[in-house]
């Protein structure tokens, strides 16, 4: 009974936490779901795209802007953009590179699906340890690796002061959380419009429905795939930036693993290949995880997420909103 | 109907030709070109597949090929003989350093502890090879079964309760004396791992292959986090200490395994590897092995021919699991100390890289893969910071340039190089040309 009263006590704060975390999961989940839509493939290296974004944010604030004290007003806006934009760009570039080097050669050969998964895992492993080696003390044959990451976690300087914007049900919403939720909503809205209303979006949907037919109708499949990876990368980039900004967790080489696997869970929960499903799934998983804190204790949140994944796959593998690849 | 007629007329060929002749022609031409292109590609792929297979049927030329043919001809006695010689050489490797002056990098590799580590991972690679190579299921949480085996040993030998008693200091725990029971515990861990494999596998093996990969990834984490959280059962982050070393004491024989560096662990593990190689070879050539081939090559066709898909996948999964369980017991008893951080995802992927580098579906490949991944960093000490980085890169490069691995199995090579029949991602190489 005690844990139930705990749950009631913490319901609103945990709802808030769940929504924040869920927005971030939703943004990462979009990358999985879109790539799954066009390639029917889980991009295991997507978590590394997220990781790169956190390091870009760190690098931007620590080395470019030399942030020492929290800013406010216009300065803050410049700082936020100065962190967000490079994070998104670098992530998108990495996502495209992954597609180019880990997937495309296999695609050209018509390799079995298992090869893609293994190649993706290899790429993920490679990128993670590339960042471990970037501690300023290692070099690859020709050049010294810069000191960006390294094996130990690196704290990102505080960019903005935390302050309460408004209070609902005695639960204060800090400015950071409001930014995350608003930014996620905006991004998801823009993405939804992009996929549904632009020409490229139509191409993506066409490839997701039937790639061969789409190519016969003159859709450039390779271009569509690259754009899909890039868009997924942009979203993961924004997610990584917000993750670092809000939760204040230090950036480290393994940071992508858990958010990555959870975002995948979110994508499956909502129905993989379904963009709106990824948003719903992300928020839902964030909430489930947050509520599991008062119910089972903070050390079991990750296990809860995995159990949700297994249960969804067992009882409703098509997800809540259904797999509607390409519609 | 009457209203639709003009619309239909609008789309008749004659109207189009009058209106936009040029555009229609290009459209038709493109369509035709693309069809021809696709056909041509299909043909070349079939030819490639055939040549890959027929390479094995080419006439015998050269002395090496002749020797190989001779060996194949008398395989009844040559194969066991070669196997026996290989085992003898492998077993005597630790003595090499005593007999002759070896360069430093060789003596590092032939030290008992390095070889024991190699044999342990060779065992794991053999087990994972059954799952990934034979049945074509990607298991990214293989380390979970290793952890289960190790913790079974830690708890069943009484080492855990001893550790707990000593930490709390409330009572003098009895020193674990279950050393003799090590062999029983080996069986127990095997059973535990098989049960865990079946529990995890029976619902998830019905899923698509890529879902299985992510579920197993999650399972590996669940086991690790659970071991970390359940203080009472597993000792939590402190782990289990004082796992007893194994011993045989029967009749006049008294063999006692010592601490970590004892060479006898290598021989023990080598024995297990040999047993496993024999067992897996027999399995591969049995009905089950043929069922795996059928599932891998075309699951739908296999199901139509009456192959019990889920059962066969489950068998592969359980065999892989019990291998890791047994290896886990020996690991726990050799090292004497187990704690959750050992069993992280990195280990699973390292074992996967052994299977991939060696050659999926190839038994010698798994062992060679383990040798490369374990012993190579041992040779180039000082560069070992780079090993994970290099192996990650190696996995990707292998998949691109040599998907069949270093020591491929013939059938798997044909499958991986040629066009797969079952699950296949479409090729977009000529899109937009």
XYZ file of C-alpha atoms in Angstrom:
760
model
C 0.000 0.000 0.000
C 2.887 2.252 0.765
C 4.106 2.392 -2.752
C 0.649 3.203 -3.970
C 0.439 6.275 -1.750
C 3.902 7.173 -3.002
C 2.565 6.953 -6.482
C -0.385 9.223 -5.689
C 1.885 11.744 -4.011
C 4.279 11.870 -6.916
C 1.736 11.580 -9.680
C 1.924 15.121 -11.069
C 5.659 15.665 -10.762
C 6.214 12.306 -12.418
C 3.742 13.150 -15.165
C 5.804 16.252 -15.813
C 9.050 14.299 -15.856
C 7.502 11.675 -18.087
C 6.320 14.239 -20.595
C 9.767 15.824 -20.768
C 11.590 12.552 -21.188
C 8.893 11.257 -23.508
C 9.298 14.246 -25.828
C 12.967 13.409 -26.169
C 12.240 9.724 -26.774
C 9.675 10.704 -29.381
C 12.235 12.753 -31.278
C 14.758 9.928 -31.339
C 12.033 7.422 -32.158
C 11.256 9.371 -35.338
C 14.666 8.471 -36.711
C 14.061 4.774 -36.117
C 10.573 4.858 -37.464
C 11.375 6.776 -40.640
C 14.347 4.609 -41.519
C 12.233 1.584 -40.783
C 9.589 3.006 -43.085
C 11.855 3.260 -46.111
C 14.277 0.386 -45.502
C 12.384 -2.018 -43.202
C 15.483 -1.998 -41.077
C 16.335 -1.040 -37.519
C 19.135 1.468 -37.634
C 21.125 0.278 -34.640
C 23.628 3.069 -35.132
C 20.966 5.703 -34.513
C 21.862 5.892 -30.827
C 25.324 7.022 -31.882
C 23.799 9.833 -33.903
C 22.224 10.958 -30.646
C 25.552 10.585 -28.852
C 27.349 12.744 -31.396
C 24.787 15.461 -30.861
C 25.476 15.538 -27.115
C 29.190 15.857 -27.778
C 28.639 18.580 -30.343
C 26.652 20.506 -27.760
C 29.406 20.007 -25.233
C 32.046 21.079 -27.699
C 30.075 24.122 -28.825
C 29.549 25.405 -25.304
C 32.924 24.484 -23.903
C 35.245 25.316 -26.767
C 33.451 27.668 -29.132
C 31.437 29.843 -26.798
C 33.518 29.303 -23.663
C 30.417 29.428 -21.536
C 31.323 30.137 -17.921
C 28.152 31.639 -16.498
C 24.480 31.176 -17.393
C 23.245 33.738 -19.908
C 19.897 35.437 -20.295
C 17.908 37.407 -22.859
C 19.264 37.641 -26.377
C 22.571 36.120 -25.319
C 20.738 33.026 -24.172
C 18.830 32.764 -27.414
C 22.078 32.997 -29.392
C 23.639 30.360 -27.159
C 20.708 27.994 -27.523
C 20.734 28.329 -31.294
C 24.519 28.075 -31.300
C 24.227 24.729 -29.547
C 21.189 23.380 -31.315
C 22.122 24.089 -34.918
C 25.589 22.483 -34.917
C 24.206 19.538 -32.956
C 21.529 18.958 -35.563
C 23.914 19.421 -38.468
C 26.605 17.099 -37.142
C 24.045 14.454 -36.284
C 22.504 14.616 -39.727
C 25.942 14.368 -41.333
C 26.793 11.334 -39.230
C 23.476 9.677 -40.050
C 24.115 10.172 -43.759
C 27.663 8.858 -43.411
C 26.357 5.757 -41.650
C 23.959 5.180 -44.488
C 26.676 5.750 -47.053
C 29.298 3.446 -45.567
C 27.470 0.857 -43.485
C 24.293 0.304 -45.487
C 24.642 1.337 -49.087
C 27.347 -1.171 -50.074
C 25.168 -3.937 -48.651
C 22.104 -2.567 -50.374
C 23.917 -2.599 -53.700
C 24.836 -6.229 -53.207
C 21.363 -7.258 -52.146
C 22.707 -8.705 -48.901
C 20.479 -10.607 -46.496
C 18.868 -8.645 -43.691
C 21.107 -10.170 -41.040
C 24.101 -8.494 -42.697
C 22.500 -5.073 -42.313
C 21.865 -5.576 -38.633
C 25.394 -6.783 -38.005
C 26.890 -3.981 -40.053
C 24.837 -1.456 -38.077
C 25.998 -2.916 -34.774
C 29.581 -2.772 -36.005
C 29.177 0.859 -37.036
C 27.675 1.692 -33.671
C 30.552 0.017 -31.832
C 33.081 1.749 -34.064
C 31.641 5.223 -33.474
C 31.366 4.708 -29.722
C 34.988 3.713 -29.391
C 36.111 6.422 -31.773
C 34.786 8.851 -29.192
C 36.449 6.934 -26.378
C 39.737 7.386 -28.202
C 39.186 11.136 -28.619
C 40.835 12.048 -25.352
C 43.778 13.912 -26.807
C 46.166 11.049 -26.108
C 45.490 8.732 -28.993
C 46.161 8.971 -32.660
C 45.104 7.128 -35.742
C 47.993 6.339 -38.052
C 48.137 9.778 -39.711
C 46.695 12.271 -37.299
C 46.173 12.833 -33.613
C 42.635 12.554 -32.400
C 41.307 15.762 -30.836
C 40.401 16.013 -27.194
C 36.613 16.069 -27.381
C 35.269 13.104 -25.543
C 37.431 10.489 -23.918
C 36.313 7.609 -21.770
C 35.164 9.611 -18.762
C 31.903 11.588 -18.656
C 32.234 15.306 -19.419
C 29.982 17.860 -17.798
C 28.411 20.434 -20.061
C 28.602 24.016 -18.735
C 25.336 25.465 -17.447
C 23.879 27.625 -20.152
C 20.692 28.830 -18.579
C 19.428 29.392 -15.092
C 16.576 27.113 -14.074
C 13.459 29.023 -13.150
C 9.815 28.137 -12.725
C 7.587 29.284 -15.529
C 4.224 28.125 -14.230
C 2.753 25.714 -11.723
C 0.060 23.127 -12.386
C -1.343 20.936 -9.578
C 1.393 22.210 -7.272
C 3.918 20.994 -9.800
C 6.385 23.610 -10.986
C 7.349 23.493 -14.635
C 10.862 24.824 -15.135
C 11.776 26.870 -18.189
C 13.973 24.028 -19.464
C 11.158 21.526 -19.421
C 8.871 23.970 -21.167
C 11.505 24.478 -23.853
C 11.868 20.720 -24.354
C 8.161 20.075 -24.647
C 7.548 23.052 -26.934
C 10.570 22.317 -29.106
C 9.586 18.677 -29.451
C 6.024 19.597 -30.352
C 7.251 22.086 -32.926
C 9.721 19.657 -34.491
C 7.187 16.887 -34.676
C 4.657 19.220 -36.249
C 7.158 20.410 -38.861
C 8.203 16.847 -39.623
C 4.621 15.707 -39.966
C 3.939 18.544 -42.424
C 7.171 17.764 -44.281
C 6.250 14.137 -44.786
C 2.669 14.837 -45.678
C 2.868 17.958 -47.785
C 6.180 18.332 -49.557
C 7.318 16.591 -52.692
C 10.184 14.869 -50.905
C 7.761 13.767 -48.201
C 5.574 12.215 -50.834
C 8.646 10.438 -52.182
C 9.400 9.065 -48.716
C 5.885 7.778 -48.358
C 5.992 6.262 -51.824
C 9.229 4.404 -51.082
C 7.804 3.207 -47.787
C 4.749 1.789 -49.527
C 6.461 0.048 -52.405
C 10.049 0.844 -53.222
C 10.185 -0.841 -56.587
C 7.014 0.772 -57.828
C 8.220 4.133 -56.525
C 11.493 3.783 -58.403
C 9.585 2.941 -61.565
C 7.526 6.072 -61.135
C 10.698 8.098 -61.155
C 11.360 8.484 -57.430
C 15.084 8.568 -56.760
C 15.261 5.951 -54.032
C 18.829 6.667 -53.008
C 18.028 10.315 -52.551
C 14.931 9.509 -50.542
C 16.922 7.201 -48.289
C 19.634 9.810 -47.738
C 17.030 12.445 -46.921
C 15.315 10.059 -44.524
C 18.534 9.388 -42.677
C 19.322 13.105 -42.620
C 15.910 14.008 -41.226
C 16.215 11.278 -38.605
C 19.659 12.653 -37.788
C 18.332 16.199 -37.422
C 15.682 14.991 -34.997
C 18.155 12.934 -32.979
C 20.462 15.956 -32.976
C 17.793 18.165 -31.475
C 16.912 15.425 -29.003
C 20.520 15.070 -27.883
C 20.851 18.812 -27.422
C 17.685 19.005 -25.324
C 18.650 15.930 -23.325
C 21.958 17.461 -22.320
C 20.389 20.871 -21.688
C 17.556 19.717 -19.457
C 18.739 16.701 -17.590
C 22.205 18.137 -17.135
C 23.726 14.700 -17.561
C 27.377 14.637 -18.558
C 28.137 13.649 -22.139
C 29.885 10.323 -22.485
C 30.450 7.702 -25.119
C 27.764 5.298 -23.947
C 25.086 7.963 -23.507
C 23.216 6.918 -26.626
C 22.610 3.318 -25.684
C 19.729 3.603 -23.220
C 17.857 6.496 -24.880
C 18.374 4.695 -28.172
C 16.903 1.389 -27.097
C 14.064 3.169 -25.306
C 13.293 5.306 -28.315
C 13.142 2.139 -30.341
C 10.697 0.785 -27.771
C 8.682 3.974 -28.199
C 8.673 3.539 -31.964
C 7.449 -0.043 -31.644
C 4.920 0.979 -29.007
C 3.399 3.537 -31.336
C 3.639 1.286 -34.375
C 6.907 1.226 -36.243
C 6.931 3.152 -39.496
C 4.180 5.375 -38.181
C 5.354 8.936 -37.539
C 2.465 10.025 -35.344
C 2.715 6.681 -33.596
C 6.311 7.453 -32.669
C 5.201 10.656 -30.953
C 2.460 8.891 -29.000
C 4.740 5.989 -28.180
C 7.490 8.306 -26.990
C 5.243 10.204 -24.623
C 3.644 7.006 -23.367
C 6.965 5.340 -22.682
C 8.228 8.469 -20.941
C 5.175 8.415 -18.683
C 5.423 4.688 -17.960
C 9.044 5.119 -17.040
C 8.352 8.114 -14.823
C 5.497 6.367 -13.012
C 7.658 3.337 -12.424
C 9.915 5.463 -10.202
C 7.452 5.728 -7.279
C 6.078 2.246 -7.967
C 9.188 0.126 -8.196
C 12.046 2.468 -7.370
C 14.381 4.458 -9.587
C 16.785 1.569 -10.130
C 14.126 -0.408 -11.990
C 13.101 2.195 -14.589
C 15.291 0.750 -17.319
C 14.016 -2.749 -16.661
C 10.444 -1.421 -16.812
C 11.116 0.056 -20.239
C 12.525 -3.231 -21.526
C 9.642 -5.184 -20.091
C 7.258 -2.809 -21.861
C 9.168 -3.482 -25.082
C 8.887 -7.241 -24.694
C 5.193 -7.051 -23.763
C 4.360 -4.813 -26.711
C 6.208 -7.097 -29.092
C 4.387 -10.099 -27.691
C 0.861 -8.825 -27.540
C 0.674 -6.088 -30.096
C 3.711 -6.091 -32.378
C 2.001 -3.624 -34.687
C 1.879 -1.024 -31.902
C -0.886 1.185 -30.623
C -1.469 3.182 -33.764
C -0.677 0.318 -36.113
C 2.152 -0.001 -38.610
C 1.158 2.271 -41.377
C 4.343 2.508 -43.281
C 4.006 5.213 -45.850
C 0.524 6.471 -45.229
C -21.028 6.404 -66.475
C -21.954 9.123 -68.835
C -20.125 11.670 -66.787
C -16.984 9.604 -66.588
C -16.675 8.927 -70.281
C -15.026 12.218 -71.221
C -12.522 11.791 -68.432
C -11.607 8.369 -69.731
C -11.260 9.683 -73.222
C -8.927 12.272 -71.913
C -6.509 9.511 -70.980
C -6.651 7.478 -74.167
C -3.319 6.977 -75.913
C -4.353 8.922 -78.987
C -5.152 11.966 -76.948
C -1.899 11.724 -75.084
C 0.099 11.372 -78.225
C -1.557 14.456 -79.597
C -1.095 16.414 -76.414
C 2.263 15.364 -74.969
C 3.961 12.957 -77.330
C 7.534 13.541 -76.238
C 6.842 12.986 -72.577
C 5.022 9.763 -73.153
C 7.802 8.316 -75.205
C 10.420 8.980 -72.562
C 8.160 7.470 -69.963
C 7.743 4.326 -72.013
C 11.399 4.142 -72.802
C 12.328 4.504 -69.173
C 9.893 1.817 -68.224
C 11.347 -0.562 -70.783
C 14.913 0.250 -69.855
C 14.219 -0.323 -66.236
C 12.592 -3.668 -66.900
C 15.521 -4.765 -69.024
C 17.856 -3.546 -66.336
C 16.123 -5.503 -63.633
C 16.110 -8.639 -65.731
C 19.772 -8.297 -66.532
C 20.600 -7.839 -62.884
C 18.613 -10.867 -61.901
C 20.514 -12.940 -64.429
C 23.939 -11.740 -63.317
C 23.056 -12.463 -59.731
C 21.970 -15.983 -60.561
C 25.193 -16.510 -62.473
C 27.230 -15.209 -59.566
C 25.486 -17.564 -57.192
C 26.108 -20.488 -59.494
C 29.784 -19.727 -59.920
C 30.194 -19.428 -56.182
C 28.721 -22.865 -55.719
C 30.455 -24.449 -58.677
C 33.901 -23.371 -57.488
C 33.785 -26.400 -55.248
C 33.220 -28.628 -58.243
C 36.155 -27.387 -60.288
C 38.780 -29.931 -61.413
C 41.682 -30.648 -59.080
C 44.794 -28.650 -59.976
C 47.957 -27.903 -58.106
C 49.637 -29.878 -55.337
C 47.665 -28.303 -52.481
C 44.334 -29.038 -54.100
C 45.495 -32.613 -54.798
C 46.421 -33.081 -51.166
C 43.082 -31.693 -50.124
C 41.314 -34.059 -52.484
C 43.291 -37.016 -51.086
C 42.304 -35.999 -47.566
C 38.694 -35.726 -48.594
C 38.857 -39.123 -50.263
C 39.989 -40.887 -47.108
C 38.059 -38.652 -44.781
C 37.074 -41.548 -42.578
C 40.484 -41.676 -40.958
C 42.153 -38.444 -42.105
C 39.634 -36.146 -40.491
C 39.848 -37.668 -37.002
C 43.625 -37.768 -37.357
C 43.840 -34.090 -38.276
C 41.463 -33.256 -35.466
C 43.550 -35.231 -33.007
C 46.757 -33.541 -34.159
C 45.164 -30.094 -33.852
C 43.958 -30.853 -30.337
C 47.399 -32.161 -29.362
C 49.106 -29.064 -30.708
C 46.587 -26.811 -28.980
C 46.982 -28.660 -25.700
C 50.770 -28.402 -25.803
C 50.837 -24.704 -26.679
C 51.421 -23.548 -23.075
C 54.655 -25.620 -22.968
C 56.018 -23.972 -26.070
C 57.616 -21.237 -24.041
C 59.587 -23.712 -21.950
C 60.915 -25.642 -24.906
C 62.215 -22.875 -27.054
C 63.143 -19.257 -27.048
C 60.121 -17.376 -28.278
C 59.825 -13.724 -29.202
C 57.933 -11.790 -26.589
C 54.727 -11.392 -28.567
C 54.439 -15.142 -29.133
C 55.119 -16.055 -25.538
C 52.447 -13.626 -24.436
C 49.933 -15.437 -26.590
C 50.981 -18.890 -25.430
C 50.761 -18.064 -21.732
C 48.209 -20.159 -19.870
C 45.946 -17.263 -18.933
C 45.772 -15.829 -22.455
C 45.020 -19.258 -23.868
C 42.378 -19.924 -21.211
C 40.705 -16.657 -22.128
C 40.872 -17.606 -25.773
C 39.332 -21.017 -25.074
C 36.553 -19.462 -23.004
C 35.658 -17.071 -25.794
C 36.015 -19.819 -28.382
C 33.349 -21.694 -26.442
C 31.116 -18.623 -26.430
C 31.736 -18.022 -30.122
C 30.814 -21.638 -30.884
C 27.564 -21.182 -28.993
C 26.686 -17.875 -30.591
C 27.630 -19.296 -33.960
C 24.830 -21.817 -33.598
C 22.376 -18.982 -33.009
C 23.654 -16.436 -35.528
C 25.414 -18.618 -38.045
C 23.285 -21.731 -38.164
C 19.819 -20.476 -37.346
C 20.322 -16.923 -38.657
C 19.001 -15.262 -35.465
C 20.800 -12.177 -34.258
C 21.283 -12.448 -30.499
C 22.736 -9.256 -29.033
C 22.228 -10.264 -25.419
C 24.369 -13.353 -25.415
C 26.231 -12.131 -22.371
C 23.040 -12.656 -20.334
C 23.461 -16.437 -20.480
C 27.098 -16.121 -19.533
C 25.977 -14.067 -16.525
C 23.332 -16.643 -15.645
C 25.910 -19.423 -15.699
C 28.372 -17.438 -13.626
C 25.771 -16.452 -11.042
C 24.448 -19.992 -10.877
C 27.953 -21.068 -9.965
C 28.337 -18.213 -7.510
C 25.118 -19.013 -5.698
C 25.107 -22.804 -5.934
C 28.653 -23.205 -4.635
C 27.717 -21.273 -1.534
C 30.192 -18.528 -2.360
C 27.436 -15.967 -2.318
C 26.133 -16.739 1.155
C 29.724 -16.827 2.364
C 30.368 -13.371 0.896
C 27.162 -12.027 2.417
C 27.943 -13.437 5.847
C 31.412 -11.947 5.769
C 30.156 -8.530 4.687
C 27.492 -8.343 7.380
C 29.884 -9.822 9.913
C 27.004 -11.202 11.902
C 28.097 -14.795 11.689
C 31.099 -16.774 10.562
C 29.982 -18.079 7.174
C 31.342 -21.430 6.226
C 34.023 -21.268 3.561
C 32.489 -22.600 0.355
C 33.479 -26.224 0.041
C 31.370 -27.206 -2.892
C 34.393 -27.582 -5.118
C 33.650 -31.241 -5.815
C 30.193 -30.331 -6.939
C 31.532 -28.222 -9.726
C 30.517 -30.815 -12.287
C 27.001 -30.965 -10.972
C 26.898 -27.187 -11.022
C 28.041 -27.267 -14.624
C 24.961 -29.303 -15.447
C 22.779 -27.101 -13.274
C 23.973 -23.967 -15.071
C 23.370 -25.680 -18.385
C 19.780 -26.383 -17.362
C 19.267 -22.862 -15.976
C 20.574 -21.294 -19.178
C 18.432 -23.544 -21.361
C 15.343 -22.679 -19.326
C 16.135 -18.969 -19.552
C 16.736 -19.335 -23.277
C 13.416 -21.081 -23.771
C 11.564 -18.545 -21.620
C 13.042 -15.672 -23.584
C 12.916 -17.414 -26.913
C 9.499 -19.031 -27.077
C 7.585 -15.762 -27.265
C 10.188 -13.689 -29.130
C 11.364 -16.145 -31.767
C 8.038 -15.749 -33.514
C 8.930 -12.127 -34.142
C 10.778 -10.682 -37.077
C 14.533 -11.055 -36.980
C 15.313 -7.442 -36.208
C 12.857 -7.345 -33.323
C 14.582 -10.365 -31.863
C 17.883 -8.495 -31.985
C 16.549 -5.612 -29.955
C 14.674 -7.830 -27.496
C 17.814 -9.812 -26.779
C 19.712 -6.551 -26.399
C 17.136 -5.542 -23.803
C 17.302 -8.955 -22.138
C 21.057 -8.644 -21.703
C 20.545 -5.324 -19.950
C 17.682 -6.665 -17.820
C 19.866 -9.470 -16.499
C 22.737 -7.116 -15.754
C 20.560 -4.513 -14.028
C 18.680 -7.183 -12.101
C 21.939 -8.694 -10.889
C 22.957 -5.206 -9.831
C 19.699 -4.468 -7.996
C 18.893 -7.733 -6.251
C 21.349 -7.393 -3.395
C 19.952 -10.326 -1.444
C 20.254 -12.860 -4.231
C 23.241 -11.771 -6.273
C 25.209 -9.562 -3.949
C 24.341 -6.471 -5.994
C 27.153 -4.251 -7.214
C 29.594 -5.843 -4.762
C 29.271 -9.118 -6.613
C 30.148 -12.574 -5.392
C 33.583 -13.395 -4.050
C 35.388 -16.614 -3.199
C 33.830 -18.820 -5.823
C 35.701 -22.081 -5.178
C 38.070 -23.457 -7.783
C 37.112 -26.811 -9.263
C 38.618 -30.106 -8.172
C 38.414 -33.755 -9.161
C 38.888 -36.233 -6.347
C 37.964 -39.744 -7.269
C 39.880 -42.924 -6.527
C 43.546 -42.239 -6.878
C 43.058 -39.118 -8.986
C 43.284 -35.777 -7.308
C 43.369 -32.838 -9.641
C 42.979 -29.443 -8.144
C 42.612 -26.257 -10.126
C 44.466 -23.313 -8.672
C 44.082 -19.591 -9.074
C 43.434 -17.521 -12.171
C 46.731 -18.263 -13.916
C 46.590 -22.038 -13.646
C 47.179 -23.656 -17.044
C 44.756 -26.432 -16.140
C 41.857 -24.041 -16.800
C 42.987 -23.874 -20.377
C 42.877 -27.641 -20.681
C 39.496 -27.793 -19.010
C 38.116 -25.193 -21.394
C 39.845 -26.846 -24.337
C 38.127 -30.106 -23.429
C 34.792 -28.309 -23.402
C 35.565 -26.690 -26.760
C 36.402 -30.074 -28.272
C 33.232 -31.631 -26.872
C 31.204 -28.740 -28.212
C 32.793 -28.880 -31.640
C 31.951 -32.570 -31.897
C 28.400 -32.049 -30.670
C 27.743 -29.077 -32.938
C 29.206 -30.886 -35.942
C 26.898 -33.808 -35.324
C 23.962 -31.443 -34.929
C 24.851 -29.557 -38.074
C 24.805 -32.732 -40.113
C 21.602 -33.980 -38.542
C 17.968 -33.316 -39.300
C 18.102 -30.255 -37.058
C 21.042 -28.817 -38.969
C 19.243 -29.268 -42.258
C 16.169 -27.627 -40.780
C 18.310 -24.615 -39.810
C 19.630 -24.357 -43.353
C 16.100 -24.445 -44.688
C 14.932 -21.761 -42.262
C 17.879 -19.528 -43.033
C 17.495 -19.749 -46.767
C 13.746 -19.383 -47.004
C 11.632 -19.410 -43.912
C 8.307 -19.460 -45.701
C 9.270 -22.361 -47.930
C 10.663 -24.245 -44.937
C 7.429 -23.780 -43.035
C 5.501 -24.971 -46.070
C 7.643 -28.110 -46.201
C 6.724 -28.881 -42.624
C 9.837 -27.691 -40.798
C 8.742 -26.668 -37.287
C 10.198 -23.166 -37.471
C 9.779 -21.948 -33.910
C 10.890 -25.255 -32.416
C 14.036 -25.333 -34.502
C 14.878 -21.718 -33.732
C 14.260 -22.441 -30.082
C 16.641 -25.395 -30.266
C 19.374 -23.165 -31.682
C 18.683 -20.538 -29.056
C 18.781 -23.070 -26.232
C 22.011 -24.625 -27.483
C 23.609 -21.210 -27.680
C 22.340 -20.385 -24.214
C 23.611 -23.555 -22.556
C 27.048 -23.071 -24.102
C 27.285 -19.652 -22.538
C 25.965 -21.023 -19.248
C 28.661 -23.688 -19.079
C 31.328 -21.171 -20.040
C 30.006 -18.871 -17.339
C 30.487 -21.514 -14.648
C 34.081 -22.144 -15.629
C 34.666 -18.393 -15.834
C 33.282 -17.851 -12.326
C 35.329 -20.681 -10.885
C 38.488 -19.548 -12.588
C 38.275 -15.879 -11.711
C 36.635 -16.503 -8.347
C 34.850 -13.171 -8.428
C 31.821 -12.066 -10.405
C 30.104 -8.702 -10.523
C 27.470 -7.168 -12.821
C 29.674 -4.740 -14.822
C 31.511 -7.684 -16.386
C 28.385 -8.713 -18.233
C 27.781 -5.642 -20.379
C 26.717 -5.246 -23.981
C 30.292 -4.789 -25.131
C 31.010 -8.454 -24.378
C 28.008 -9.578 -26.418
C 29.195 -7.548 -29.376
C 32.754 -8.758 -28.962
C 31.532 -12.350 -29.166
C 29.411 -11.428 -32.168
C 32.466 -9.943 -33.842
C 34.298 -13.250 -33.335
C 31.528 -15.098 -35.143
C 31.369 -12.516 -37.926
C 35.118 -12.263 -38.450
C 35.604 -16.019 -38.339
C 32.708 -16.739 -40.620
C 29.066 -17.162 -39.779
C 28.003 -20.773 -39.767
C 31.552 -22.104 -39.755
C 32.841 -24.062 -36.748
C 36.563 -23.558 -37.400
C 35.635 -19.973 -38.213
C 34.234 -19.388 -34.737
C 37.438 -20.656 -33.142
C 39.665 -18.644 -35.460
C 37.484 -15.596 -34.842
C 37.919 -16.016 -31.107
C 41.667 -16.366 -31.606
C 41.786 -13.152 -33.633
C 39.668 -11.119 -31.245
C 41.248 -12.401 -28.022
C 44.850 -13.063 -28.951
C 45.539 -10.223 -31.377
C 45.247 -7.491 -28.716
C 47.409 -9.702 -26.522
C 50.133 -9.628 -29.180
C 50.065 -5.894 -29.668
C 49.949 -4.644 -26.155
C 50.019 -0.885 -25.964
C 47.596 -0.779 -28.830
C 44.859 -2.463 -26.858
C 42.982 0.801 -26.362
C 42.193 0.575 -30.036
C 40.859 -2.949 -30.066
C 37.122 -2.261 -29.736
C 37.421 0.480 -32.310
C 39.213 -1.882 -34.671
C 36.764 -4.730 -34.141
C 33.781 -2.445 -34.750
C 35.372 -1.340 -38.000
C 36.222 -4.950 -38.806
C 32.574 -5.989 -38.444
C 31.429 -3.330 -40.907
C 34.230 -4.077 -43.380
C 33.581 -7.798 -43.132
C 29.923 -7.266 -43.921
C 30.821 -5.130 -46.919
C 33.755 -6.994 -48.429
C 33.786 -10.510 -47.034
C 30.457 -11.410 -45.454
C 31.401 -15.072 -45.351
C 34.248 -14.437 -42.903
C 37.868 -15.556 -42.736
C 37.152 -19.281 -42.735
C 33.801 -19.555 -44.449
C 31.542 -22.552 -44.600
C 30.777 -23.357 -48.207
C 27.035 -23.210 -47.991
C 26.950 -20.039 -45.948
C 29.331 -18.390 -48.381
C 26.986 -19.041 -51.251
C 24.088 -17.695 -49.238
C 25.822 -14.540 -48.109
C 27.339 -13.661 -51.454
C 24.431 -14.544 -53.640
C 21.022 -13.051 -53.623
C 19.070 -14.207 -50.628
C 15.644 -15.612 -51.219
C 13.916 -14.783 -48.001
C 14.150 -11.526 -46.189
C 15.880 -9.148 -48.494
C 16.141 -5.421 -48.695
C 15.598 -4.127 -52.155
C 18.422 -2.800 -54.161
C 18.306 0.806 -55.159
C 21.573 0.898 -57.033
C 20.064 1.975 -60.301
C 17.295 4.158 -59.024
C 17.223 7.522 -60.696
C 19.627 6.451 -63.418
